Coordinates of N, CA and C and ligand atoms in Angstrom, one line a residue:
E1 N 59.8 -55.7 -8.6 CA 59.8 -57.1 -8.9 C 60.8 -57.9 -8.1
N2 N 62.0 -57.3 -8.1 CA 63.1 -58.0 -7.5 C 63.6 -57.3 -6.3
G3 N 63.5 -57.9 -5.1 CA 63.8 -57.3 -3.9 C 65.2 -56.6 -3.8
E4 N 66.1 -57.2 -4.5 CA 67.5 -56.7 -4.5 C 67.5 -55.2 -5.1
E5 N 66.6 -54.9 -5.9 CA 66.7 -53.6 -6.5 C 65.9 -52.5 -5.7
A6 N 65.3 -53.0 -4.6 CA 64.4 -52.1 -3.9 C 65.2 -51.0 -3.1
D7 N 66.5 -51.0 -3.2 CA 67.3 -50.0 -2.5 C 67.2 -48.7 -3.2
G8 N 66.6 -48.6 -4.4 CA 66.4 -47.3 -5.0 C 67.5 -46.9 -6.0
E9 N 68.6 -47.6 -5.9 CA 69.7 -47.3 -6.8 C 69.3 -47.3 -8.3
N10 N 68.6 -48.3 -8.7 CA 68.2 -48.5 -10.1 C 66.8 -48.2 -10.4
T11 N 66.2 -47.5 -9.4 CA 64.8 -47.1 -9.6 C 64.7 -45.8 -10.3
I12 N 63.9 -45.7 -11.3 CA 63.8 -44.4 -12.1 C 62.3 -43.9 -12.2
V13 N 62.2 -42.6 -12.3 CA 60.9 -42.0 -12.4 C 60.8 -41.4 -13.8
A14 N 59.7 -41.7 -14.5 CA 59.5 -41.2 -15.8 C 58.6 -40.0 -15.8
G15 N 58.9 -39.0 -16.7 CA 58.0 -37.9 -16.9 C 57.4 -37.9 -18.3
T16 N 56.2 -37.4 -18.4 CA 55.5 -37.3 -19.7 C 54.6 -36.1 -19.7
A17 N 54.0 -35.8 -20.9 CA 53.1 -34.7 -21.0 C 51.9 -35.1 -21.8
P18 N 50.8 -35.6 -21.1 CA 49.7 -36.1 -21.8 C 49.0 -35.1 -22.6
G19 N 48.0 -35.6 -23.5 CA 47.3 -34.7 -24.4 C 48.0 -34.7 -25.8
F20 N 48.7 -35.8 -26.0 CA 49.5 -36.0 -27.3 C 49.2 -37.4 -27.8
P21 N 47.9 -37.6 -28.2 CA 47.5 -38.9 -28.7 C 48.1 -39.3 -30.1
P22 N 48.5 -40.6 -30.3 CA 48.4 -41.7 -29.4 C 49.7 -42.0 -28.5
F23 N 50.6 -41.0 -28.4 CA 51.8 -41.2 -27.7 C 51.6 -41.2 -26.2
Q24 N 50.8 -40.2 -25.7 CA 50.5 -40.2 -24.3 C 49.2 -39.4 -24.1
M25 N 48.3 -40.0 -23.4 CA 47.1 -39.3 -23.1 C 46.5 -39.9 -21.8
V26 N 45.5 -39.2 -21.2 CA 44.8 -39.8 -20.0 C 43.4 -40.1 -20.4
E27 N 43.0 -41.3 -20.2 CA 41.7 -41.8 -20.5 C 41.1 -42.5 -19.3
D28 N 39.9 -42.0 -18.9 CA 39.3 -42.6 -17.6 C 40.3 -42.5 -16.5
G29 N 41.0 -41.4 -16.4 CA 42.0 -41.2 -15.3 C 43.2 -42.0 -15.4
E30 N 43.4 -42.7 -16.5 CA 44.6 -43.6 -16.7 C 45.5 -43.1 -17.7
L31 N 46.8 -43.0 -17.4 CA 47.8 -42.6 -18.4 C 48.1 -43.8 -19.3
I32 N 47.9 -43.5 -20.6 CA 48.1 -44.6 -21.6 C 48.8 -44.0 -22.8
G33 N 49.2 -44.9 -23.7 CA 49.7 -44.5 -25.0 C 51.0 -45.3 -25.4
F34 N 51.4 -45.0 -26.7 CA 52.6 -45.6 -27.2 C 53.8 -45.5 -26.4
D35 N 54.1 -44.3 -26.0 CA 55.3 -44.0 -25.2 C 55.3 -44.7 -23.9
I36 N 54.1 -44.8 -23.3 CA 54.0 -45.4 -22.0 C 54.3 -46.9 -22.1
D37 N 53.7 -47.6 -23.1 CA 54.0 -49.0 -23.3 C 55.4 -49.2 -23.7
L38 N 55.9 -48.3 -24.6 CA 57.2 -48.6 -25.1 C 58.3 -48.4 -24.0
L39 N 58.2 -47.3 -23.2 CA 59.2 -47.1 -22.2 C 59.2 -48.3 -21.2
E40 N 57.9 -48.7 -20.9 CA 57.9 -49.9 -19.9 C 58.5 -51.1 -20.5
A41 N 58.3 -51.4 -21.7 CA 58.9 -52.5 -22.4 C 60.4 -52.4 -22.4
V42 N 60.9 -51.2 -22.7 CA 62.3 -50.9 -22.8 C 63.0 -51.1 -21.4
V43 N 62.4 -50.5 -20.4 CA 63.0 -50.6 -19.1 C 63.0 -52.0 -18.6
D44 N 62.0 -52.8 -19.0 CA 62.0 -54.3 -18.7 C 63.2 -55.0 -19.2
E45 N 63.8 -54.4 -20.3 CA 65.0 -55.1 -20.8 C 66.3 -54.7 -20.1
T46 N 66.2 -53.8 -19.1 CA 67.3 -53.3 -18.4 C 67.4 -53.7 -17.0
E47 N 68.4 -53.2 -16.2 CA 68.5 -53.5 -14.8 C 67.7 -52.5 -14.0
Y48 N 67.1 -51.5 -14.7 CA 66.4 -50.5 -14.0 C 65.0 -50.9 -13.7
E49 N 64.3 -50.2 -12.8 CA 63.0 -50.4 -12.5 C 62.2 -49.1 -12.5
L50 N 61.1 -49.1 -13.3 CA 60.3 -47.9 -13.4 C 59.4 -47.7 -12.2
A51 N 59.7 -46.7 -11.3 CA 58.9 -46.6 -10.1 C 57.5 -45.9 -10.3
E52 N 57.5 -44.8 -11.1 CA 56.3 -44.1 -11.3 C 56.4 -43.1 -12.5
W53 N 55.2 -42.7 -12.9 CA 55.1 -41.7 -14.0 C 54.6 -40.4 -13.4
E54 N 55.3 -39.3 -13.8 CA 54.9 -37.9 -13.5 C 54.3 -37.3 -14.7
Q55 N 53.2 -36.6 -14.5 CA 52.6 -35.9 -15.6 C 52.8 -34.4 -15.5
L56 N 53.5 -33.8 -16.5 CA 53.9 -32.5 -16.5 C 53.5 -31.8 -17.8
E57 N 53.6 -30.4 -17.8 CA 53.5 -29.8 -19.1 C 54.7 -30.0 -19.9
F58 N 54.6 -30.0 -21.2 CA 55.8 -30.4 -22.0 C 57.0 -29.5 -21.7
D59 N 56.7 -28.2 -21.6 CA 57.9 -27.3 -21.4 C 58.5 -27.3 -20.0
S60 N 57.9 -28.1 -19.1 CA 58.4 -28.3 -17.8 C 59.3 -29.6 -17.7
L61 N 59.3 -30.4 -18.7 CA 59.9 -31.7 -18.6 C 61.5 -31.6 -18.5
I62 N 62.1 -30.8 -19.4 CA 63.5 -30.6 -19.3 C 64.0 -30.0 -17.9
P63 N 63.3 -28.9 -17.4 CA 63.6 -28.5 -16.1 C 63.5 -29.6 -15.0
A64 N 62.4 -30.4 -15.1 CA 62.2 -31.4 -14.1 C 63.3 -32.5 -14.2
L65 N 63.8 -32.7 -15.3 CA 64.9 -33.7 -15.5 C 66.1 -33.2 -14.8
E66 N 66.4 -31.9 -15.1 CA 67.6 -31.2 -14.6 C 67.5 -31.1 -13.0
N67 N 66.3 -30.9 -12.5 CA 66.1 -30.9 -11.0 C 66.1 -32.2 -10.4
E68 N 66.1 -33.2 -11.2 CA 66.1 -34.7 -10.7 C 64.7 -35.0 -10.1
N69 N 63.7 -34.2 -10.5 CA 62.3 -34.7 -10.1 C 61.9 -35.9 -10.9
I70 N 62.5 -36.0 -12.1 CA 62.3 -37.2 -13.0 C 63.6 -37.6 -13.5
D71 N 63.7 -38.9 -14.0 CA 65.0 -39.4 -14.5 C 65.0 -39.6 -16.0
V72 N 63.8 -39.7 -16.5 CA 63.7 -40.0 -18.0 C 62.4 -39.3 -18.5
I73 N 62.6 -38.7 -19.7 CA 61.5 -38.1 -20.4 C 61.0 -39.0 -21.5
A74 N 59.7 -39.4 -21.5 CA 59.1 -40.2 -22.5 C 57.9 -39.4 -23.0
A75 N 58.1 -38.5 -24.0 CA 57.0 -37.5 -24.3 C 57.1 -37.2 -25.8
A76 N 57.3 -38.2 -26.6 CA 57.4 -38.0 -28.1 C 58.3 -36.8 -28.4
M77 N 59.4 -36.7 -27.6 CA 60.3 -35.6 -27.6 C 61.3 -35.8 -28.8
T78 N 61.4 -34.8 -29.7 CA 62.3 -34.8 -30.8 C 63.7 -34.6 -30.4
I79 N 64.6 -35.4 -30.9 CA 66.1 -35.2 -30.6 C 66.5 -34.0 -31.4
S80 N 66.9 -32.9 -30.7 CA 67.4 -31.8 -31.5 C 68.7 -31.3 -30.9
E81 N 69.5 -30.6 -31.8 CA 70.8 -30.1 -31.3 C 70.6 -29.1 -30.2
E82 N 69.5 -28.3 -30.2 CA 69.3 -27.3 -29.2 C 69.1 -28.0 -27.8
R83 N 68.3 -29.0 -27.9 CA 68.0 -29.8 -26.6 C 69.2 -30.5 -26.2
Q84 N 70.1 -31.0 -27.1 CA 71.3 -31.7 -26.7 C 72.3 -30.9 -26.0
E85 N 72.1 -29.6 -26.0 CA 73.0 -28.7 -25.3 C 72.7 -28.9 -23.8
Q86 N 71.4 -29.3 -23.5 CA 71.0 -29.4 -22.1 C 70.9 -30.8 -21.6
I87 N 70.4 -31.7 -22.4 CA 70.2 -33.1 -22.0 C 70.7 -34.1 -23.1
A88 N 70.6 -35.4 -22.7 CA 71.1 -36.4 -23.6 C 69.8 -37.2 -24.0
F89 N 69.9 -38.0 -25.1 CA 68.8 -38.8 -25.6 C 69.2 -40.3 -25.8
S90 N 68.3 -41.1 -25.7 CA 68.5 -42.5 -26.1 C 68.6 -42.6 -27.6
D91 N 68.9 -43.7 -28.1 CA 68.8 -43.9 -29.6 C 67.3 -43.6 -30.0
P92 N 67.0 -43.2 -31.2 CA 65.7 -42.8 -31.6 C 64.7 -44.1 -31.6
Y93 N 63.4 -43.8 -31.4 CA 62.5 -44.8 -31.4 C 61.3 -44.6 -32.3
Y94 N 61.2 -43.4 -32.9 CA 60.1 -43.1 -33.8 C 60.4 -41.9 -34.6
S95 N 59.9 -41.9 -35.9 CA 60.2 -40.8 -36.8 C 58.9 -40.0 -37.1
A96 N 59.0 -38.7 -37.3 CA 57.9 -37.9 -37.5 C 58.2 -36.6 -38.3
D97 N 57.2 -36.1 -39.0 CA 57.3 -34.7 -39.6 C 56.2 -33.9 -38.8
Q98 N 56.1 -32.6 -39.3 CA 55.0 -31.7 -38.8 C 53.8 -31.8 -39.8
S99 N 52.6 -31.5 -39.2 CA 51.4 -31.4 -40.1 C 50.8 -30.1 -39.8
I100 N 50.1 -29.6 -40.8 CA 49.3 -28.4 -40.6 C 47.8 -28.8 -40.5
L101 N 47.2 -28.5 -39.4 CA 45.8 -28.9 -39.1 C 44.9 -27.7 -39.3
V102 N 43.8 -27.9 -40.0 CA 42.8 -26.8 -40.1 C 41.4 -27.3 -39.8
Q103 N 40.4 -26.4 -39.8 CA 39.1 -26.8 -39.5 C 38.6 -27.7 -40.7
S104 N 37.8 -28.8 -40.4 CA 37.3 -29.7 -41.4 C 36.4 -28.8 -42.3
G105 N 36.7 -28.9 -43.6 CA 35.8 -28.2 -44.6 C 35.8 -26.7 -44.4
G106 N 36.8 -26.1 -43.7 CA 36.8 -24.7 -43.4 C 37.3 -23.9 -44.6
D107 N 37.3 -22.6 -44.5 CA 37.7 -21.7 -45.6 C 39.2 -21.7 -45.8
F108 N 40.0 -21.9 -44.7 CA 41.5 -21.9 -44.9 C 41.9 -23.3 -45.2
Q109 N 42.4 -23.4 -46.4 CA 42.9 -24.7 -46.9 C 44.3 -24.5 -47.6
P110 N 45.3 -24.3 -46.7 CA 46.6 -23.9 -47.3 C 47.3 -25.1 -47.9
E111 N 48.1 -24.9 -48.9 CA 48.9 -25.9 -49.5 C 50.4 -25.8 -49.2
S112 N 50.8 -24.6 -48.7 CA 52.2 -24.4 -48.3 C 52.2 -23.3 -47.2
L113 N 53.4 -23.1 -46.6 CA 53.4 -22.1 -45.5 C 53.2 -20.7 -46.1
D114 N 53.5 -20.5 -47.4 CA 53.3 -19.2 -48.0 C 51.8 -18.8 -48.0
D115 N 50.9 -19.7 -47.9 CA 49.5 -19.4 -47.9 C 49.0 -18.9 -46.5
F116 N 49.9 -18.8 -45.5 CA 49.5 -18.4 -44.2 C 49.4 -16.9 -44.0
D117 N 49.7 -16.1 -45.0 CA 49.6 -14.7 -44.9 C 48.3 -14.2 -44.3
G118 N 48.4 -13.5 -43.2 CA 47.2 -12.9 -42.5 C 46.4 -13.9 -41.7
Q119 N 46.9 -15.1 -41.5 CA 46.2 -16.1 -40.7 C 46.7 -16.2 -39.3
T120 N 45.8 -16.8 -38.4 CA 46.2 -17.0 -37.0 C 46.6 -18.4 -36.8
V121 N 47.6 -18.7 -36.0 CA 48.1 -20.1 -35.9 C 48.5 -20.4 -34.4
G122 N 48.3 -21.7 -34.1 CA 48.7 -22.1 -32.7 C 49.6 -23.3 -32.7
A123 N 50.3 -23.5 -31.6 CA 51.2 -24.6 -31.3 C 51.4 -24.8 -29.8
Q124 N 52.0 -25.9 -29.4 CA 52.2 -26.1 -28.0 C 53.5 -25.5 -27.6
S125 N 53.5 -24.8 -26.4 CA 54.7 -24.2 -25.9 C 55.9 -25.2 -25.8
G126 N 57.0 -24.7 -26.4 CA 58.3 -25.5 -26.2 C 58.5 -26.6 -27.2
T127 N 57.6 -26.8 -28.1 CA 57.7 -27.9 -29.1 C 58.3 -27.5 -30.4
T128 N 58.6 -28.5 -31.2 CA 59.2 -28.3 -32.5 C 58.1 -27.7 -33.4
G129 N 56.9 -27.9 -33.2 CA 55.8 -27.2 -33.9 C 55.9 -25.8 -33.7
E130 N 56.1 -25.4 -32.5 CA 56.3 -23.9 -32.2 C 57.5 -23.4 -32.8
T131 N 58.6 -24.2 -33.0 CA 59.8 -23.7 -33.7 C 59.5 -23.5 -35.2
V132 N 58.7 -24.3 -35.8 CA 58.2 -24.1 -37.2 C 57.5 -22.8 -37.3
V133 N 56.6 -22.5 -36.3 CA 55.8 -21.2 -36.4 C 56.8 -20.0 -36.2
R134 N 57.7 -20.1 -35.3 CA 58.6 -19.0 -35.0 C 59.6 -18.8 -36.1
D135 N 60.2 -19.8 -36.6 CA 61.3 -19.7 -37.6 C 60.7 -19.5 -39.0
D136 N 59.7 -20.4 -39.4 CA 59.4 -20.5 -40.8 C 58.1 -19.7 -41.1
L137 N 57.4 -19.2 -40.1 CA 56.2 -18.4 -40.4 C 56.5 -16.9 -39.9
I138 N 56.9 -16.8 -38.6 CA 57.0 -15.4 -38.0 C 58.3 -14.8 -38.5
E139 N 59.4 -15.4 -38.3 CA 60.7 -14.9 -38.7 C 60.7 -14.7 -40.2
A140 N 60.1 -15.6 -40.9 CA 60.0 -15.6 -42.4 C 59.1 -14.4 -42.9
G141 N 58.4 -13.7 -41.9 CA 57.6 -12.6 -42.3 C 56.3 -12.9 -42.9
I142 N 55.8 -14.1 -42.7 CA 54.5 -14.6 -43.3 C 53.4 -14.3 -42.3
V143 N 53.6 -14.7 -41.0 CA 52.6 -14.5 -40.0 C 53.1 -13.5 -39.0
D144 N 52.2 -12.6 -38.6 CA 52.5 -11.6 -37.5 C 52.7 -12.3 -36.1
E145 N 53.6 -11.8 -35.4 CA 53.9 -12.4 -34.1 C 52.6 -12.4 -33.2
D146 N 51.8 -11.3 -33.3 CA 50.5 -11.2 -32.6 C 49.5 -12.3 -33.0
D147 N 49.7 -12.9 -34.1 CA 48.7 -13.8 -34.7 C 49.1 -15.3 -34.3
Y148 N 50.1 -15.4 -33.4 CA 50.5 -16.7 -32.9 C 50.0 -16.9 -31.5
T149 N 49.4 -18.0 -31.2 CA 49.0 -18.4 -29.8 C 49.8 -19.6 -29.4
S150 N 50.5 -19.5 -28.2 CA 51.2 -20.6 -27.7 C 50.4 -21.3 -26.6
F151 N 50.1 -22.6 -26.8 CA 49.2 -23.3 -25.8 C 50.0 -24.2 -24.9
D152 N 49.3 -24.5 -23.7 CA 50.0 -25.4 -22.7 C 50.0 -26.8 -23.3
N153 N 48.9 -27.2 -24.0 CA 48.9 -28.5 -24.7 C 48.1 -28.4 -26.0
Y154 N 48.2 -29.5 -26.8 CA 47.7 -29.5 -28.1 C 46.2 -29.8 -28.1
V155 N 45.6 -30.3 -27.0 CA 44.2 -30.5 -26.9 C 43.5 -29.1 -26.9
L156 N 44.1 -28.2 -26.2 CA 43.5 -26.9 -26.1 C 43.7 -26.1 -27.4
A157 N 44.8 -26.3 -28.1 CA 44.9 -25.7 -29.4 C 43.9 -26.2 -30.5
V158 N 43.6 -27.6 -30.4 CA 42.7 -28.2 -31.3 C 41.3 -27.7 -31.0
E159 N 41.0 -27.5 -29.7 CA 39.6 -27.0 -29.3 C 39.4 -25.6 -29.9
D160 N 40.5 -24.7 -29.8 CA 40.3 -23.4 -30.4 C 40.3 -23.4 -31.9
L161 N 40.9 -24.4 -32.5 CA 40.8 -24.5 -34.0 C 39.4 -25.0 -34.4
E162 N 38.8 -25.9 -33.6 CA 37.5 -26.4 -33.9 C 36.4 -25.3 -33.8
S163 N 36.6 -24.4 -32.8 CA 35.7 -23.4 -32.6 C 36.0 -22.1 -33.4
G164 N 37.0 -22.2 -34.2 CA 37.3 -21.1 -35.1 C 38.1 -19.9 -34.5
L165 N 38.6 -20.0 -33.3 CA 39.3 -19.0 -32.7 C 40.7 -18.8 -33.3
I166 N 41.3 -19.9 -33.9 CA 42.5 -19.8 -34.7 C 42.3 -20.5 -36.0
D167 N 43.2 -20.2 -37.0 CA 43.0 -20.8 -38.4 C 43.7 -22.1 -38.6
A168 N 44.8 -22.3 -37.9 CA 45.6 -23.5 -38.1 C 46.4 -23.9 -36.9
V169 N 46.8 -25.2 -36.8 CA 47.7 -25.6 -35.7 C 48.8 -26.4 -36.4
V170 N 50.0 -26.2 -35.9 CA 51.2 -26.9 -36.4 C 51.6 -28.0 -35.3
L171 N 51.6 -29.2 -35.7 CA 52.0 -30.3 -34.7 C 52.5 -31.5 -35.4
D172 N 53.0 -32.5 -34.6 CA 53.6 -33.7 -35.2 C 52.6 -34.5 -36.0
E173 N 53.0 -35.0 -37.1 CA 52.1 -35.6 -38.1 C 51.3 -36.8 -37.5
P174 N 51.9 -37.7 -36.7 CA 51.0 -38.8 -36.2 C 50.0 -38.3 -35.3
V175 N 50.2 -37.3 -34.6 CA 49.2 -36.8 -33.6 C 48.2 -36.0 -34.3
A176 N 48.6 -35.2 -35.4 CA 47.6 -34.6 -36.2 C 46.6 -35.6 -36.8
A177 N 47.2 -36.7 -37.3 CA 46.3 -37.8 -37.9 C 45.3 -38.3 -36.9
T178 N 45.7 -38.4 -35.6 CA 44.8 -38.9 -34.6 C 43.7 -37.9 -34.3
F179 N 44.1 -36.6 -34.2 CA 43.1 -35.6 -34.0 C 42.1 -35.5 -35.2
E180 N 42.6 -35.7 -36.4 CA 41.8 -35.7 -37.6 C 40.8 -36.8 -37.5
A181 N 41.1 -38.0 -37.0 CA 40.2 -39.1 -36.9 C 39.2 -38.9 -35.8
E182 N 39.5 -38.1 -34.8 CA 38.7 -38.0 -33.6 C 37.9 -36.7 -33.5
R183 N 38.3 -35.7 -34.2 CA 37.8 -34.3 -34.0 C 37.4 -33.7 -35.4
D184 N 36.8 -32.5 -35.3 CA 36.3 -31.8 -36.5 C 37.4 -31.0 -37.1
V185 N 38.6 -31.6 -37.4 CA 39.7 -31.0 -38.0 C 40.3 -31.9 -39.0
E186 N 41.1 -31.3 -39.9 CA 41.8 -32.1 -41.0 C 43.2 -31.6 -41.3
V187 N 44.0 -32.5 -41.8 CA 45.4 -32.2 -42.1 C 45.3 -31.5 -43.5
A188 N 45.9 -30.3 -43.6 CA 46.0 -29.6 -44.9 C 47.1 -30.1 -45.7
F189 N 48.3 -30.1 -45.0 CA 49.5 -30.7 -45.7 C 50.5 -31.1 -44.6
V190 N 51.5 -31.9 -45.0 CA 52.6 -32.3 -44.2 C 53.8 -31.5 -44.5
Y191 N 54.4 -31.0 -43.5 CA 55.6 -30.1 -43.6 C 56.8 -31.0 -43.1
E192 N 57.7 -31.4 -44.1 CA 58.7 -32.3 -43.7 C 59.8 -31.7 -42.9
T193 N 60.0 -32.3 -41.7 CA 61.1 -31.8 -40.8 C 62.0 -33.0 -40.5
G194 N 61.7 -34.2 -40.7 CA 62.5 -35.3 -40.5 C 63.0 -35.5 -39.0
E195 N 62.0 -35.4 -38.1 CA 62.3 -35.5 -36.7 C 62.4 -37.0 -36.2
E196 N 63.1 -37.2 -35.2 CA 63.2 -38.5 -34.5 C 63.0 -38.3 -33.0
Y197 N 62.2 -39.2 -32.4 CA 61.9 -39.1 -31.0 C 62.9 -39.9 -30.2
G198 N 63.3 -39.4 -29.1 CA 64.2 -40.2 -28.2 C 63.8 -40.0 -26.7
F199 N 64.2 -40.9 -25.8 CA 63.9 -40.8 -24.4 C 65.0 -39.8 -23.9
G200 N 64.6 -38.8 -23.2 CA 65.5 -37.8 -22.6 C 66.1 -38.2 -21.3
I201 N 67.4 -38.0 -21.1 CA 68.0 -38.3 -19.8 C 69.0 -37.2 -19.5
R202 N 69.4 -37.1 -18.2 CA 70.5 -36.2 -17.9 C 71.8 -36.6 -18.6
Q203 N 72.6 -35.6 -19.0 CA 73.8 -35.9 -19.7 C 74.8 -36.8 -18.9
E204 N 74.8 -36.6 -17.6 CA 75.7 -37.4 -16.8 C 75.3 -38.9 -16.5
D205 N 74.0 -39.2 -16.9 CA 73.5 -40.5 -16.7 C 73.8 -41.4 -17.8
E206 N 75.1 -41.6 -18.1 CA 75.5 -42.4 -19.3 C 75.1 -43.8 -19.2
D207 N 75.1 -44.4 -18.0 CA 74.7 -45.8 -17.9 C 73.3 -46.0 -18.3
L208 N 72.4 -45.1 -17.8 CA 71.0 -45.1 -18.1 C 70.8 -44.9 -19.6
Q209 N 71.5 -44.0 -20.2 CA 71.4 -43.7 -21.6 C 71.7 -45.0 -22.4
A210 N 72.8 -45.7 -22.0 CA 73.2 -46.9 -22.8 C 72.2 -48.0 -22.6
A211 N 71.7 -48.1 -21.4 CA 70.7 -49.2 -21.1 C 69.4 -48.9 -21.9
L212 N 69.0 -47.7 -22.0 CA 67.8 -47.4 -22.7 C 68.0 -47.6 -24.2
S213 N 69.1 -47.2 -24.7 CA 69.4 -47.4 -26.2 C 69.4 -48.9 -26.5
D214 N 70.1 -49.7 -25.6 CA 70.1 -51.2 -25.8 C 68.7 -51.7 -25.7
G215 N 67.9 -51.2 -24.7 CA 66.5 -51.6 -24.6 C 65.7 -51.3 -25.8
V216 N 65.9 -50.2 -26.4 CA 65.1 -49.8 -27.6 C 65.5 -50.8 -28.7
A217 N 66.7 -51.1 -28.8 CA 67.2 -52.1 -29.9 C 66.5 -53.5 -29.6
A218 N 66.5 -53.9 -28.3 CA 66.0 -55.2 -28.0 C 64.5 -55.3 -28.3
V219 N 63.8 -54.2 -27.9 CA 62.3 -54.2 -28.1 C 62.0 -54.2 -29.6
E220 N 62.8 -53.4 -30.4 CA 62.7 -53.4 -31.8 C 62.9 -54.7 -32.5
E221 N 63.9 -55.5 -32.0 CA 64.2 -56.8 -32.5 C 63.2 -57.8 -32.2
S222 N 62.6 -57.7 -31.0 CA 61.6 -58.7 -30.7 C 60.2 -58.3 -31.3
S223 N 59.2 -59.0 -31.1 CA 57.9 -58.7 -31.7 C 57.2 -57.5 -31.0
E224 N 57.8 -57.1 -29.8 CA 57.1 -56.1 -29.0 C 56.8 -54.8 -29.6
Y225 N 57.9 -54.3 -30.4 CA 57.7 -53.0 -31.0 C 56.5 -53.0 -31.9
E226 N 56.4 -54.1 -32.8 CA 55.3 -54.1 -33.7 C 54.0 -54.3 -33.0
E227 N 54.0 -55.0 -31.8 CA 52.7 -55.1 -31.1 C 52.3 -53.8 -30.5
I228 N 53.2 -53.0 -30.0 CA 52.9 -51.7 -29.4 C 52.4 -50.8 -30.5
T229 N 53.1 -50.9 -31.6 CA 52.7 -50.0 -32.8 C 51.3 -50.3 -33.2
S230 N 51.0 -51.6 -33.3 CA 49.7 -52.0 -33.8 C 48.6 -51.6 -32.7
T231 N 48.9 -51.7 -31.5 CA 48.0 -51.3 -30.4 C 47.6 -49.8 -30.6
W232 N 48.5 -49.0 -30.9 CA 48.3 -47.5 -30.8 C 48.1 -46.9 -32.2
F233 N 48.6 -47.6 -33.3 CA 48.4 -47.0 -34.6 C 47.5 -48.0 -35.5
G234 N 47.1 -49.1 -34.9 CA 46.1 -50.0 -35.6 C 46.7 -50.6 -36.8
E235 N 48.0 -50.8 -36.9 CA 48.5 -51.5 -38.1 C 49.8 -52.2 -37.7
Ligands
LIG301 N1 57.9 -33.9 -31.0 C1 57.6 -32.5 -30.6 C2 58.8 -31.9 -29.9 O1 59.6 -32.7 -29.4 C3 56.3 -32.4 -29.8 C4 56.3 -33.2 -28.6 C5 55.1 -32.9 -27.7 N2 54.9 -33.9 -26.7 C6 53.9 -33.9 -25.8 N3 53.9 -34.9 -25.0 N4 53.1 -33.0 -25.7 O2 58.8 -30.7 -29.6

């Protein structure tokens, strides 16, 4: 927009991992979603300019940030202590728990993780859903390691669930609700994890981190946050 910024100093590249509706998905070849609109609105509040969006697999986002292929992650990424050893985050912009998704009207209708005995389960590689499977199902001795499938994205996991190849999928609650509305799957129960999403940045990019956090606050204070929420969550 502003010729003075065309020197590239303040130009940033964003990375995301589509297939996570309504936060990021590709429709008719176009990258759309809550995180796309929100990051664009947030960056508009700053001195930075968003040059382009890179689409990657979720578990490639942190390496791409560290390699400087991208400068910011906008991928419904949960702020976690483990990730904070590698990267920094903006202030949080959305809260979520995990949900257990099963086939609509199927035989497996669990009410808690204890009901998973002998079942097969899927999640996306590198996600907090996968952490629930590993820590609270496999480590807990409820599900066999061999009965877990790690998927490149949640669309593939939901397709295997619909066709009965797996019994359940663990994923973020707002995304599970979207799949429930659009596909032949339903939420069995919500597993409370109290997660918060933040934009990921390199630890040394403190100016960008501060600018994005200020931008999140500004967008939340204006009517924009509500507008973007209503666009993607219909309320
Ligand atoms: N919030 C979860 C996490 O941080 C899942 C994010 C998955 N995002 C995506 N774009 N596929 O691990």
